[in-house]
CSV table of C-alpha atoms in Angstrom, one decimal:
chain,number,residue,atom,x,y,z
A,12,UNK,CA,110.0,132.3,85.2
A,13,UNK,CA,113.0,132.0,87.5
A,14,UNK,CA,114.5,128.5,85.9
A,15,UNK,CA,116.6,128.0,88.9
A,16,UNK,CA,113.9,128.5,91.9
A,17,UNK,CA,111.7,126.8,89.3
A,18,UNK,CA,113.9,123.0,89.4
A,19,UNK,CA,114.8,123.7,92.6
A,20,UNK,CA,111.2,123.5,93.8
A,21,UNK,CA,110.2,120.4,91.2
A,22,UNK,CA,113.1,118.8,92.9
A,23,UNK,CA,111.6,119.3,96.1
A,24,UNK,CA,108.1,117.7,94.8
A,25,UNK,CA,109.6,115.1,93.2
A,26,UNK,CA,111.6,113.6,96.1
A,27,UNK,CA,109.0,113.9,98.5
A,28,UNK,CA,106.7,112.3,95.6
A,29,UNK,CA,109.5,109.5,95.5
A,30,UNK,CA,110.3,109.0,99.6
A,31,UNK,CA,106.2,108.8,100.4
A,32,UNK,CA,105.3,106.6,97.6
A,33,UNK,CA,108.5,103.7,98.3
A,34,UNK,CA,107.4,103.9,102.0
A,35,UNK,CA,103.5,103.4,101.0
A,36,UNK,CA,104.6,100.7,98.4
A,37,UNK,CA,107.1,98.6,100.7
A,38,UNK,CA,104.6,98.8,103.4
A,39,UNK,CA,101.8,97.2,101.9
A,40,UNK,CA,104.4,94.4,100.7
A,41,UNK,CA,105.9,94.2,104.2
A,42,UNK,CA,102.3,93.6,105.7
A,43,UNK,CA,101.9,91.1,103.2
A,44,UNK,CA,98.3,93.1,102.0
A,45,UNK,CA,99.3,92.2,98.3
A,46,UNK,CA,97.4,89.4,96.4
A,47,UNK,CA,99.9,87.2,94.1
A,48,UNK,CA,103.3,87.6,93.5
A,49,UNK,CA,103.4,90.9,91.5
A,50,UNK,CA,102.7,94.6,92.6
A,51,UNK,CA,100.8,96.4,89.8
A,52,UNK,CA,101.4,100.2,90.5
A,53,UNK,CA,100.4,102.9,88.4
A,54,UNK,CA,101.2,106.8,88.9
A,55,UNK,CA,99.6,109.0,87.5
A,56,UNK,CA,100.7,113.6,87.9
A,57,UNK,CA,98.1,115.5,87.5
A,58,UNK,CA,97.7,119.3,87.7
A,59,UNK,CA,95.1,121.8,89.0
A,60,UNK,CA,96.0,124.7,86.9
A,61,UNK,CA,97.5,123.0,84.0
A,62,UNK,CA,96.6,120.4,81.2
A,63,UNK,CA,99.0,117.9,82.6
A,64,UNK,CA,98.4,114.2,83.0
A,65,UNK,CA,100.9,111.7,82.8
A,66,UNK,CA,100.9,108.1,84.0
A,67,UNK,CA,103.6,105.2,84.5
A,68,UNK,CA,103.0,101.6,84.8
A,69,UNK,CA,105.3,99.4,86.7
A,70,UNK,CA,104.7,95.3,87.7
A,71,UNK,CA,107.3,94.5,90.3
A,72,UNK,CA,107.9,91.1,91.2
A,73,UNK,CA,107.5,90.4,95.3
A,74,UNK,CA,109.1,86.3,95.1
A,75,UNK,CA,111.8,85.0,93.2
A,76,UNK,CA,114.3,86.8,90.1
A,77,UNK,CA,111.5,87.2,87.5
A,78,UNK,CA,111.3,90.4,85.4
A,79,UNK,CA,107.6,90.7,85.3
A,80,UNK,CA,108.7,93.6,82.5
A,81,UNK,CA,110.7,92.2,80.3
């Protein structure tokens, strides 16, 4: 395995992973398609090929200063 190409091309994934999902997540916000105050969002990478599975959990707040994960 080439360890260069290799992070290069995770890099790659991972931003496009990280532009795509803010625009998805601020435009359900924006057009106000959120019930509550909070945004529960859960990610989870999965693989075809691979026994990979890993999930993170995040509650933003949407009003006001509160950490929702304190």
């Amino acid at each position: 395995m080439d360890e260069d190409r290799f992070n290069i091309e995770l890099r790659k994934f991972l931003k496009e992973v990280g532009v795509t999902s803010q625009r998805e997540i601020e435009r359900v916000a924006r057009d106000g398609l959120v019930s509550g105050n909070t945004l529960k969002l859960r990610m989870t990478l999965t693989a075809e090929n691979a026994p990979l599975q890993h999930t993170v959990e995040r509650t933003i707040a949407l009003e006001g200063d509160a950490d929702p994960n304190p």
